[in-house]
XYZ file of C-alpha atoms in Angstrom:
774
model
C 39.298 79.811 -18.480
C 41.723 77.959 -20.741
C 40.872 76.390 -24.115
C 43.184 73.841 -25.748
C 42.953 72.022 -29.080
C 44.400 68.801 -30.346
C 43.683 65.190 -31.036
C 43.897 62.607 -33.779
C 43.654 63.312 -37.469
C 40.144 64.403 -38.430
C 39.186 64.994 -34.768
C 39.237 68.080 -32.566
C 39.067 67.831 -28.784
C 38.607 70.954 -26.759
C 39.741 70.962 -23.135
C 38.148 73.636 -20.989
C 39.451 74.315 -17.488
C 37.289 76.255 -15.057
C 38.001 77.648 -11.633
C 35.195 76.161 -9.582
C 33.797 76.854 -6.152
C 32.264 74.773 -3.373
C 28.502 74.506 -2.877
C 27.783 75.633 -6.462
C 25.798 73.402 -8.829
C 27.304 73.290 -12.350
C 24.944 72.349 -15.210
C 27.005 71.432 -18.250
C 27.057 69.312 -21.366
C 29.853 67.024 -22.449
C 30.589 65.280 -25.764
C 33.463 63.349 -27.235
C 34.740 66.600 -28.736
C 35.047 68.599 -25.541
C 36.428 67.881 -22.082
C 35.887 70.032 -18.985
C 38.273 70.350 -16.037
C 37.038 71.897 -12.796
C 39.829 73.299 -10.615
C 39.182 73.684 -6.869
C 41.304 75.541 -4.364
C 40.726 73.619 -1.141
C 41.787 74.254 2.447
C 42.159 70.765 3.904
C 41.039 70.422 7.508
C 41.432 67.373 9.704
C 37.832 67.608 10.844
C 36.157 68.246 7.480
C 35.766 66.301 4.266
C 34.837 66.964 0.653
C 31.989 65.310 -1.228
C 31.354 65.221 -4.974
C 27.770 64.737 -6.201
C 26.928 64.044 -9.851
C 23.592 63.670 -11.688
C 23.171 62.659 -15.325
C 20.088 64.291 -16.831
C 20.120 62.575 -20.249
C 18.363 59.225 -20.789
C 19.281 56.124 -22.830
C 22.960 56.875 -22.916
C 25.103 54.707 -25.146
C 28.313 55.849 -23.489
C 28.707 56.909 -19.843
C 30.367 60.077 -18.587
C 33.751 59.530 -16.941
C 34.656 61.631 -13.888
C 38.272 61.683 -12.697
C 39.189 63.483 -9.471
C 42.909 64.271 -9.302
C 44.212 65.086 -5.830
C 47.735 65.675 -4.595
C 48.162 62.076 -3.334
C 45.188 60.213 -4.795
C 43.060 59.699 -7.898
C 39.363 58.831 -7.809
C 37.507 57.850 -10.982
C 33.955 56.710 -11.621
C 31.462 56.648 -14.448
C 27.884 57.828 -14.544
C 25.577 55.988 -14.966
C 27.366 53.879 -12.405
C 26.911 50.169 -13.212
C 27.000 47.877 -10.194
C 26.793 44.123 -10.623
C 24.840 41.621 -8.563
C 24.605 37.843 -8.658
C 24.678 36.146 -12.069
C 26.254 39.320 -13.493
C 23.023 41.289 -13.243
C 23.581 44.989 -13.911
C 22.050 47.869 -11.959
C 22.522 51.442 -13.347
C 22.583 54.507 -11.068
C 22.339 58.023 -12.531
C 22.851 59.797 -9.209
C 26.311 59.286 -7.695
C 27.875 60.802 -4.592
C 31.441 60.104 -3.466
C 33.502 61.430 -0.580
C 37.068 62.352 -1.465
C 39.916 60.697 0.329
C 41.502 63.000 2.876
C 45.295 63.011 2.481
C 47.322 63.130 5.687
C 48.352 66.607 6.810
C 51.020 67.715 9.237
C 49.303 70.944 10.143
C 45.745 71.394 11.363
C 44.836 72.795 7.932
C 46.619 73.037 4.566
C 45.706 74.546 1.205
C 45.761 72.177 -1.742
C 44.340 72.011 -5.259
C 42.330 69.223 -6.825
C 40.797 68.822 -10.259
C 37.715 67.073 -11.633
C 37.975 65.963 -15.279
C 34.718 65.298 -17.133
C 34.747 63.415 -20.454
C 32.779 60.953 -22.571
C 33.071 58.950 -25.791
C 29.543 59.796 -26.850
C 29.232 62.081 -29.887
C 25.880 63.301 -28.621
C 25.740 65.970 -25.970
C 25.088 64.635 -22.472
C 23.746 66.902 -19.765
C 24.967 66.544 -16.191
C 25.044 68.367 -12.863
C 28.140 68.612 -10.691
C 28.282 69.873 -7.129
C 31.184 69.806 -4.670
C 30.496 70.536 -1.023
C 32.244 70.337 2.319
C 31.285 67.686 4.848
C 31.213 69.668 8.086
C 30.634 66.644 10.360
C 33.313 64.426 8.917
C 34.940 63.369 12.200
C 32.896 61.197 14.540
C 32.782 62.139 18.208
C 33.035 59.632 21.038
C 29.672 58.487 22.444
C 27.737 60.808 20.109
C 25.233 59.349 17.678
C 25.533 60.513 14.101
C 22.843 59.851 11.480
C 23.185 59.860 7.706
C 21.716 58.328 4.537
C 23.541 55.973 2.188
C 22.718 54.118 -1.033
C 24.666 51.842 -3.430
C 25.801 54.795 -5.552
C 26.178 57.169 -2.593
C 28.322 55.416 0.015
C 29.371 57.283 3.134
C 32.434 57.186 5.305
C 33.615 59.200 8.285
C 36.781 59.551 10.279
C 37.383 58.672 13.915
C 40.461 59.610 15.940
C 41.364 57.717 19.102
C 41.234 60.083 22.091
C 44.038 60.024 24.639
C 43.815 57.135 27.083
C 41.519 55.033 24.899
C 43.082 51.986 23.272
C 39.965 50.111 22.172
C 36.613 51.317 20.873
C 33.489 49.611 19.601
C 31.808 51.013 16.498
C 28.041 50.387 16.519
C 25.936 50.958 13.425
C 22.136 50.746 13.684
C 19.211 51.213 11.365
C 15.454 50.928 11.743
C 15.307 49.232 8.330
C 16.127 45.577 7.700
C 16.681 46.178 4.025
C 18.385 47.220 1.879
C 21.345 45.101 2.949
C 24.473 47.075 3.730
C 28.129 46.612 4.609
C 30.007 48.219 7.473
C 33.768 48.517 7.034
C 36.675 49.782 9.128
C 39.625 51.011 7.022
C 42.923 52.670 7.701
C 43.460 56.348 6.819
C 44.883 55.876 3.344
C 43.931 56.445 -0.261
C 41.982 55.165 -2.023
C 39.041 54.417 0.251
C 37.165 51.324 -0.925
C 33.551 52.405 -0.663
C 31.653 50.543 -3.379
C 29.847 47.222 -3.213
C 32.369 45.606 -5.549
C 35.512 46.645 -3.631
C 34.572 47.293 0.026
C 35.952 43.872 1.009
C 39.425 44.590 -0.348
C 40.984 45.901 2.875
C 40.182 46.416 6.553
C 37.481 44.727 8.613
C 33.951 44.447 7.300
C 30.601 42.777 7.992
C 27.178 42.744 6.383
C 24.276 44.164 8.378
C 20.534 44.625 8.357
C 19.592 46.467 11.560
C 22.722 46.023 13.667
C 26.448 45.972 13.188
C 29.335 46.271 15.627
C 33.101 46.013 15.259
C 35.644 46.327 18.047
C 38.678 48.344 16.918
C 42.040 48.422 18.683
C 44.495 51.315 18.478
C 47.432 48.954 17.889
C 45.992 47.960 14.493
C 46.034 51.564 13.199
C 49.404 53.356 13.351
C 47.819 56.711 12.512
C 45.620 56.449 15.664
C 42.566 56.963 13.445
C 40.396 55.063 10.992
C 37.495 55.404 8.580
C 34.010 54.031 9.280
C 32.612 53.116 5.845
C 28.966 52.244 5.193
C 28.051 50.807 1.788
C 24.570 49.731 0.688
C 24.623 46.579 -1.424
C 22.951 46.274 -4.785
C 21.053 43.135 -3.715
C 19.762 41.752 -0.407
C 20.661 38.086 -0.847
C 23.768 38.391 1.370
C 21.536 39.494 4.269
C 18.911 36.795 3.761
C 16.628 38.959 1.658
C 14.686 37.923 -1.460
C 16.617 37.248 -4.643
C 15.168 38.837 -7.762
C 14.769 36.562 -10.748
C 17.367 36.240 -13.456
C 17.089 38.679 -16.395
C 16.058 37.234 -19.724
C 18.867 39.011 -21.595
C 22.395 39.026 -20.142
C 23.006 42.692 -21.032
C 19.662 43.917 -19.719
C 19.897 46.737 -17.172
C 17.671 46.334 -14.115
C 16.132 49.231 -12.248
C 17.197 48.807 -8.614
C 14.541 51.186 -7.312
C 14.966 53.226 -4.153
C 17.705 51.610 -2.037
C 18.446 54.447 0.373
C 19.040 53.528 4.013
C 19.118 55.766 7.100
C 21.919 54.700 9.436
C 23.076 55.744 12.919
C 26.673 55.295 14.011
C 28.102 55.564 17.541
C 31.714 55.027 18.564
C 32.151 54.183 22.255
C 35.206 53.279 24.325
C 35.476 49.543 24.945
C 36.573 47.973 28.217
C 40.059 48.530 29.580
C 42.600 46.082 30.983
C 41.133 46.314 34.494
C 37.852 44.828 33.269
C 39.763 41.968 31.635
C 41.542 41.243 34.920
C 38.295 41.429 36.884
C 36.586 39.059 34.438
C 39.377 36.491 34.701
C 39.541 36.727 38.495
C 35.764 36.386 38.718
C 35.814 33.292 36.528
C 38.630 31.670 38.512
C 37.079 32.646 41.828
C 33.737 31.004 41.072
C 35.189 27.624 40.221
C 37.969 27.630 42.802
C 35.250 28.137 45.405
C 33.890 24.700 44.449
C 37.289 23.200 45.232
C 37.216 24.888 48.629
C 33.633 23.783 49.283
C 34.515 20.204 48.304
C 37.423 20.165 50.775
C 35.132 21.403 53.537
C 32.443 18.797 52.794
C 35.068 16.042 52.534
C 36.511 17.031 55.921
C 33.080 16.937 57.581
C 32.168 13.609 55.966
C 35.490 12.026 56.878
C 34.988 13.138 60.454
C 31.541 11.541 60.562
C 32.786 8.429 58.778
C 35.627 8.017 61.248
C 33.201 8.258 64.188
C 30.756 5.800 62.622
C 33.541 3.372 61.729
C 34.873 3.479 65.270
C 31.427 2.632 66.664
C 30.868 -0.145 64.096
C 34.215 -1.743 64.868
C 33.383 -1.702 68.574
C 30.071 -3.475 67.910
C 31.720 -6.079 65.671
C 34.441 -6.688 68.244
C 31.848 -7.254 70.982
C 29.838 -9.628 68.783
C 32.949 -11.553 67.813
C 33.998 -11.983 71.418
C 30.501 -13.022 72.562
C 29.814 -15.703 69.870
C 31.432 -16.981 66.701
C 29.907 -15.689 63.487
C 28.544 -17.995 60.839
C 30.520 -16.246 58.188
C 33.679 -14.573 59.320
C 35.415 -11.798 57.520
C 38.331 -14.118 56.884
C 36.119 -16.473 54.898
C 34.778 -13.535 52.931
C 38.313 -12.424 52.261
C 39.328 -15.894 51.112
C 36.316 -16.088 48.788
C 37.256 -12.709 47.346
C 40.820 -13.794 46.758
C 39.513 -16.890 44.994
C 37.218 -14.741 42.842
C 40.165 -12.583 41.810
C 41.913 -15.494 40.170
C 42.663 -15.252 36.480
C 39.095 -15.366 35.174
C 37.945 -13.807 31.940
C 34.464 -12.411 31.404
C 33.752 -14.755 28.515
C 34.538 -17.794 30.661
C 31.393 -17.054 32.628
C 29.187 -16.275 29.657
C 30.035 -19.174 27.355
C 28.850 -21.973 29.667
C 25.460 -23.305 28.660
C 24.261 -23.781 32.202
C 25.167 -20.237 33.080
C 23.251 -18.976 30.052
C 20.297 -21.023 31.131
C 20.627 -19.553 34.601
C 20.669 -16.066 33.096
C 17.436 -16.698 31.255
C 15.739 -17.981 34.386
C 16.981 -15.194 36.579
C 16.557 -12.261 34.203
C 13.319 -13.104 32.424
C 11.299 -15.371 34.690
C 11.812 -13.792 38.107
C 9.423 -10.947 38.766
C 11.437 -9.210 41.483
C 15.166 -9.150 40.817
C 17.833 -8.025 43.250
C 21.211 -6.527 42.507
C 22.856 -9.736 43.709
C 21.149 -11.555 40.792
C 22.818 -9.223 38.294
C 26.183 -8.842 40.058
C 27.496 -12.357 39.667
C 30.432 -11.815 37.357
C 33.972 -11.555 38.552
C 34.622 -8.117 40.054
C 38.079 -7.781 38.597
C 36.856 -8.560 35.077
C 34.039 -6.025 35.351
C 36.394 -3.409 36.717
C 38.665 -3.843 33.704
C 35.645 -3.795 31.393
C 34.461 -0.443 32.703
C 37.941 1.063 32.812
C 37.937 0.722 29.031
C 35.340 3.513 28.945
C 37.898 5.904 30.369
C 40.802 4.849 28.167
C 38.663 4.895 25.039
C 37.295 8.370 25.670
C 40.787 9.639 26.495
C 42.005 8.283 23.145
C 39.005 9.750 21.324
C 39.639 13.104 22.993
C 43.235 13.286 21.803
C 42.476 12.355 18.200
C 39.435 14.632 18.124
C 40.897 17.683 19.827
C 44.155 18.020 17.895
C 42.632 18.633 14.429
C 39.943 20.799 16.028
C 42.532 23.096 17.601
C 44.448 23.262 14.331
C 41.294 24.095 12.384
C 40.083 26.899 14.650
C 43.539 28.463 14.659
C 43.296 28.511 10.870
C 39.814 30.038 11.063
C 41.005 32.806 13.358
C 43.999 33.486 11.118
C 41.731 33.787 8.083
C 39.454 36.214 9.943
C 42.389 38.372 11.039
C 44.035 38.378 7.606
C 40.967 38.910 5.420
C 39.006 41.079 7.864
C 35.825 39.241 6.873
C 33.798 39.188 10.084
C 30.964 37.311 8.419
C 32.981 34.112 8.823
C 32.348 33.894 12.586
C 29.010 34.286 14.365
C 29.994 36.267 17.465
C 27.869 38.409 19.713
C 29.638 41.478 18.351
C 28.152 43.795 20.964
C 30.001 41.826 23.640
C 33.038 40.292 21.941
C 36.212 41.318 23.726
C 39.418 40.561 21.810
C 42.661 39.416 23.393
C 45.651 38.968 21.148
C 44.576 37.037 18.068
C 41.302 35.914 19.695
C 38.265 37.925 18.648
C 35.906 36.890 21.488
C 38.064 36.040 24.486
C 35.162 36.254 26.949
C 33.301 33.398 25.212
C 36.429 31.264 25.458
C 37.227 32.155 29.073
C 33.736 31.268 30.294
C 34.331 27.640 29.250
C 36.969 27.322 31.967
C 34.293 25.989 34.325
C 33.829 22.772 32.358
C 37.541 22.007 32.580
C 37.996 22.937 36.243
C 34.829 21.213 37.460
C 35.523 18.172 35.297
C 38.958 17.906 36.911
C 37.412 18.344 40.365
C 34.940 15.544 39.652
C 37.801 13.274 38.585
C 39.582 14.017 41.879
C 36.419 13.218 43.852
C 35.991 9.933 41.960
C 39.655 9.087 42.477
C 39.303 9.636 46.207
C 36.262 7.353 46.340
C 38.043 4.765 44.244
C 41.032 4.738 46.586
C 38.826 4.458 49.675
C 36.865 1.583 48.109
C 40.017 -0.296 47.100
C 41.433 0.051 50.598
C 38.187 -1.305 52.013
C 38.389 -4.257 49.624
C 41.979 -4.953 50.668
C 40.895 -4.898 54.328
C 38.081 -7.354 53.426
C 35.412 -5.102 54.882
C 31.995 -6.723 54.698
C 30.247 -3.544 53.470
C 32.622 -3.247 50.515
C 32.349 -6.926 49.596
C 28.690 -7.757 50.042
C 26.726 -4.516 50.475
C 25.547 -1.611 48.378
C 25.567 -0.963 44.645
C 28.683 -2.586 43.084
C 31.228 0.189 42.758
C 32.769 0.474 39.313
C 34.374 3.860 38.636
C 35.342 3.571 34.961
C 32.208 5.313 33.713
C 32.647 8.094 36.265
C 36.184 8.716 35.019
C 34.827 8.812 31.463
C 32.140 11.327 32.478
C 34.682 13.645 34.105
C 36.919 13.444 31.045
C 33.950 14.171 28.764
C 33.088 17.262 30.831
C 36.641 18.585 30.485
C 36.608 17.900 26.753
C 33.279 19.688 26.418
C 34.942 22.780 27.866
C 37.943 22.519 25.561
C 35.896 21.923 22.412
C 33.325 24.573 23.303
C 36.199 27.036 23.692
C 37.519 25.944 20.284
C 34.086 26.420 18.751
C 33.813 29.931 20.193
C 37.147 30.906 18.666
C 35.127 31.163 15.453
C 31.551 29.890 15.832
C 29.907 29.096 12.508
C 27.948 26.588 10.471
C 30.850 24.262 9.685
C 32.208 23.678 13.197
C 29.078 23.649 15.369
C 29.548 19.917 15.988
C 32.637 20.762 18.079
C 30.310 22.298 20.652
C 27.857 19.382 20.763
C 29.784 16.146 20.190
C 30.786 15.645 23.807
C 27.341 16.758 24.961
C 26.051 13.623 23.250
C 28.840 11.714 24.978
C 27.885 13.086 28.391
C 24.186 12.294 27.935
C 24.967 8.771 26.762
C 27.446 8.066 29.560
C 25.022 9.308 32.203
C 22.292 6.977 30.934
C 24.740 4.079 30.865
C 25.820 4.858 34.425
C 22.215 4.914 35.644
C 21.614 1.546 34.015
C 24.888 0.113 35.297
C 23.996 0.856 38.914
C 21.375 -1.916 39.017
C 22.595 -4.005 36.069
C 26.387 -4.273 36.461
C 26.666 -7.619 34.648
C 24.702 -6.732 31.534
C 25.667 -3.125 30.815
C 26.923 -2.332 27.299
C 30.618 -2.619 26.577
C 32.645 0.499 25.865
C 33.068 -0.455 22.220
C 29.326 -0.859 21.655
C 28.489 2.327 23.546
C 31.003 4.505 21.694
C 29.991 2.981 18.372
C 26.385 4.025 19.043
C 27.500 7.515 20.080
C 29.601 7.731 16.917
C 26.476 6.911 14.905
C 24.628 9.721 16.700
C 27.383 12.204 15.861
C 27.405 10.940 12.276
C 23.673 11.659 11.972
C 24.255 15.041 13.581
C 26.714 15.996 10.849
C 24.395 14.675 8.136
C 21.512 16.643 9.591
C 23.469 19.886 9.718
C 24.737 19.490 6.150
C 21.755 17.876 4.378
C 18.810 18.131 6.762
C 17.525 21.596 5.952
C 14.161 21.229 4.133
C 15.171 17.728 2.966
C 12.070 15.528 3.189
C 13.895 12.284 2.387
C 16.443 12.810 5.150
C 13.770 13.526 7.765
C 11.745 10.476 6.767
C 14.791 8.217 6.967
C 15.903 9.692 10.284
C 12.430 9.431 11.833
C 12.131 5.767 10.804
C 15.578 4.980 12.225
C 14.716 6.885 15.417
C 11.502 4.904 15.962
C 13.091 1.525 15.123
C 16.022 2.224 17.446
C 13.579 3.140 20.218
C 11.677 -0.136 19.758
C 14.818 -2.278 19.679
C 16.249 -0.569 22.746
C 12.937 -0.950 24.568
C 12.937 -4.691 23.905
C 16.563 -4.934 25.013
C 15.808 -3.128 28.271
C 12.572 -4.988 29.001
C 14.112 -8.456 28.633
C 17.525 -7.310 29.945
C 19.421 -8.508 26.918
C 18.043 -12.056 26.772
C 16.720 -12.027 23.203
C 18.185 -12.240 19.728
C 17.113 -11.129 16.282
C 18.477 -14.279 14.649
C 19.093 -17.905 15.522
C 15.431 -18.879 15.691
C 16.301 -22.291 17.118
C 17.044 -20.709 20.487
C 14.275 -20.169 22.977
C 15.410 -16.632 23.758
C 14.703 -15.215 20.292
C 12.479 -12.172 20.160
C 9.819 -13.995 18.137
C 9.577 -16.756 20.707
C 9.491 -14.312 23.640
C 6.793 -12.180 22.034
C 4.758 -15.312 21.269
C 4.970 -16.785 24.758
C 4.579 -13.529 26.677
C 2.078 -11.667 24.516
C 0.047 -14.292 22.624
C 0.072 -17.650 24.395
C -0.297 -16.207 27.871
C -1.609 -12.685 27.450
C -1.949 -11.854 31.105
C -0.343 -8.418 31.210
C 3.322 -7.451 31.474
C 5.436 -9.223 34.073
C 7.613 -6.152 34.744
C 5.037 -3.410 35.196
C 7.407 -0.663 36.346
C 9.787 -1.320 33.487
C 6.883 -1.373 31.045
C 5.635 2.004 32.308
C 9.071 3.526 31.742
C 9.366 2.073 28.256
C 5.853 3.119 27.247
C 6.555 6.684 28.371
C 9.905 6.606 26.622
C 8.290 5.460 23.372
C 5.615 8.149 23.622
C 8.265 10.841 24.123
C 10.509 9.575 21.322
C 7.680 9.018 18.856
C 6.441 12.546 19.606
C 9.921 13.977 19.022
C 10.212 12.009 15.771
C 6.838 13.347 14.621
C 7.816 16.905 15.572
C 11.046 16.629 13.604
C 9.275 15.211 10.556
C 6.600 17.931 10.590
C 8.571 21.013 11.653
C 12.029 20.074 10.306
C 13.983 22.388 12.641
C 16.989 24.080 11.068
C 19.201 23.430 14.091
C 19.368 19.660 13.725
C 22.265 19.293 16.172
C 20.282 20.937 18.974
C 17.230 18.863 18.050
C 19.270 15.666 18.364
C 20.702 16.866 21.668
C 17.187 17.592 22.918
C 16.245 13.967 22.174
C 19.197 12.720 24.234
C 18.474 15.073 27.144
C 14.744 14.205 27.205
C 15.551 10.505 27.413
C 18.143 11.101 30.130
C 15.750 13.188 32.223
C 12.976 10.609 31.786
C 15.223 7.759 32.903
C 16.633 9.793 35.788
C 13.123 10.669 37.038
C 12.109 7.011 36.751
C 15.173 5.971 38.756
C 14.402 8.437 41.545
C 10.729 7.426 41.700
C 11.520 3.712 41.755
C 14.178 4.240 44.386
C 11.656 5.895 46.683
C 8.982 3.308 45.855
C 11.373 0.535 46.855
C 11.670 1.997 50.335
C 15.143 3.413 49.791
C 16.163 6.828 51.042
C 18.119 9.714 49.620
C 20.752 11.067 51.954
C 21.193 14.721 52.761
C 24.151 15.350 50.411
C 22.574 13.912 47.227
C 19.247 15.555 48.109
C 20.955 18.947 48.366
C 22.745 18.247 45.073
C 19.451 17.335 43.365
C 17.672 20.497 44.503
C 20.667 22.723 43.792
C 21.222 21.191 40.348
C 17.557 21.512 39.377
C 17.549 25.228 40.240
C 20.817 25.868 38.403
C 19.593 23.979 35.330
C 16.478 26.161 35.287
C 18.483 29.388 35.256
C 20.990 27.937 32.785
C 18.302 27.027 30.264
C 16.831 30.517 30.558
C 20.122 32.061 29.457
C 20.645 29.351 26.808
C 17.403 30.257 25.045
C 18.296 33.952 24.830
C 19.880 33.256 21.434
C 22.486 35.989 20.975
C 23.514 34.629 17.575
C 22.456 31.855 15.243
C 24.358 30.263 12.390
C 21.090 28.977 10.862
C 20.624 32.456 9.383
C 22.880 34.800 7.470
C 25.573 36.655 9.448
C 23.623 39.921 9.109
C 20.422 38.339 10.458
C 22.388 36.721 13.266
C 23.640 40.129 14.380
C 20.059 41.267 14.931
C 20.095 39.051 18.053
C 23.311 40.552 19.459
C 23.105 42.164 22.917
C 25.362 44.112 25.216
C 27.295 42.519 28.078
C 25.269 41.986 31.257
C 27.896 40.857 33.787
C 30.932 42.957 34.777
C 30.759 44.607 31.311
C 32.644 41.510 30.156
C 30.295 38.497 29.984
C 27.099 38.137 27.953
C 24.094 35.830 28.340
C 25.851 32.928 26.638
C 28.832 33.231 28.976
C 26.443 32.934 31.909
C 25.011 29.816 30.235
C 28.550 28.416 30.195
C 28.977 29.188 33.898
C 25.643 27.759 34.986
C 25.607 24.715 32.693
C 29.090 23.634 33.818
C 27.984 23.940 37.450
C 24.727 22.090 36.681
C 26.571 19.260 34.923
C 28.988 18.974 37.829
C 26.033 18.828 40.214
C 24.342 16.181 38.045
C 27.484 14.069 38.157
C 27.604 14.384 41.939
C 23.988 13.218 42.120
C 24.877 10.108 40.116
C 27.931 9.534 42.308
C 26.220 9.898 45.684
C 22.586 8.988 45.011
C 22.880 5.405 46.288
C 25.115 6.093 49.282
C 22.214 5.066 51.514
C 22.650 1.471 50.291
C 26.292 1.097 51.346
C 25.254 -0.939 54.398
C 22.399 -2.886 52.733
C 22.932 -6.444 51.521
C 22.745 -6.724 47.731
C 20.084 -9.411 47.879
C 17.810 -6.777 49.434
C 18.406 -4.088 46.798
C 15.832 -4.279 43.994
C 16.550 -3.981 40.286
C 14.383 -1.560 38.305
């Protein structure tokens, strides 16, 4: 060995260089006066690595030992005890440190190189340590072969993987039977240095925290060397994975014993899907929804054929009756009356007359059995314009809502790709197939059904609208005097909302997380609200809410949704306020529905105030409710809503947006069931087509909800805890459970819309004064 002397005045530093060997444990002492250099002659192999393990045997050190590993193309330095910091600058010392040396690139299969380990300290007292350098025989991971190892905060591990020929994409899966300690999985390029400590693992590459599961899809195009490192680092604290947070130390410089934080980990690298699977997934998705277009054309052809035959027979009967005797009310007179009704009349002209208001009160609140003709007295052209506003308003909302959403998710995806932080987005990483800059293309593609089926519904509504307008122009009696008044504005709004749900759900799944979850639910609220309004409009065309009022209420719902997501978690005040508002809104809406809008909160001089109505109907003549069926519906609705309010106040669910959506869906289903029951009670029938749609939709909704509740990820928890719910693909090796939810829910919504569109087709030949209001 070689001994050198030198240093500052009054100081002597001895440098000792030793020729060292692998798999030999060196027990030495170091002080500020001597420095030891260990020289290793190393044959570098592509399939093997080198690991340095150090133990400090002395206690209560005032100065740490510094280890510097000098390689041909890299330098690695660390101190022992190794001090790792947690939250609030808490310090955790580790006396046992193990580090894997960076493997420099080699042209040949093996090369001989030298590296040196310098050991020094500033402590004047002798410090005992152990040094051992060994070869890592299983340094290169094999495809589809599980490899197990142990890691800790001071002993991180990383291994190399080389892309085999013909494989362009692989998925790296890391599993552990232990939730804690929290760890980090990182994918880094083959370069030096390798960032394998808790305080620097996020510097380069892709990384994600994990408890039991972790998975990252890696593409060959992102790594020019056709290889990469899989790095596993155990964190000093568990707070990032949702674990308990240890209390703050009393003294800022106090060192905290971290205890045993070793974790056994399994890693498997498997080939991901190839381009053929992508093509099959896209063709499958298109094929499913294009088949609905084909089926619609077939049904339309059959129905048109039947309609043509029935129309021919009806015209023959009318012609015979006209020739045999004159009718009391000819079609010409009906046509003239319609033309007169289409004069320039505004809706307010009808409502502002005192006698008309008086007539409304008599008809709507004092008649026990109302017919549609009693509530379809306003000018048809005015109502048509009123309901068309629903469509134009939602189209405007969609544009102003979608543009910033698209811009935001593009920014999110850019941040994920640039920083490599895969904790930003809550994917199902075990089935997240990238395409270009998109990390989970399959979750985006599966939303195509909402857009395609929404467009198909708009085409169906447009066809019905054209047929109805032509019938009105021809002054057909059925179009003028029979059936439920046909106003298509709400149907157009529903179809547009379904398309927007698909677009915004796709935007949400570009990077699903806590801050943009409302993108996925906003138009679900819209759809639920529009469906309830359409059900009510069918029998109450004159008194349905205006578009401005309806969208203002839906905006308030979305506003509360955002407040609940941001402030609702374990916030007692918020839940009390929301529950009170929920109950009051239910009571006010119940009163509005029971009296069909003929009451006011103010203006106590009028006889239609709520106080006066309650007094006359409930106190002065307490003889039971006049509208029993309506009262049954409202009582059930109040029971359901009060129960939901109580559940929210007691349980305080973390997913407030889904809780609010559940309230809307429960009310919609309750009203829809009431409508069906009352329709059958009134002696009306359900035709074959809507009956098939009802049964088909109910079955599809059942399967859809099953897949919805599988819960492959959840942003209510930490990203690491969310990944515990991740599952492999179950359809074509491309789609997961949530994709199937997208497929089935879009089909179920389309079927629900068709039910609303066709449910009252049996009344098209029934006079409106024989169709009951309920």
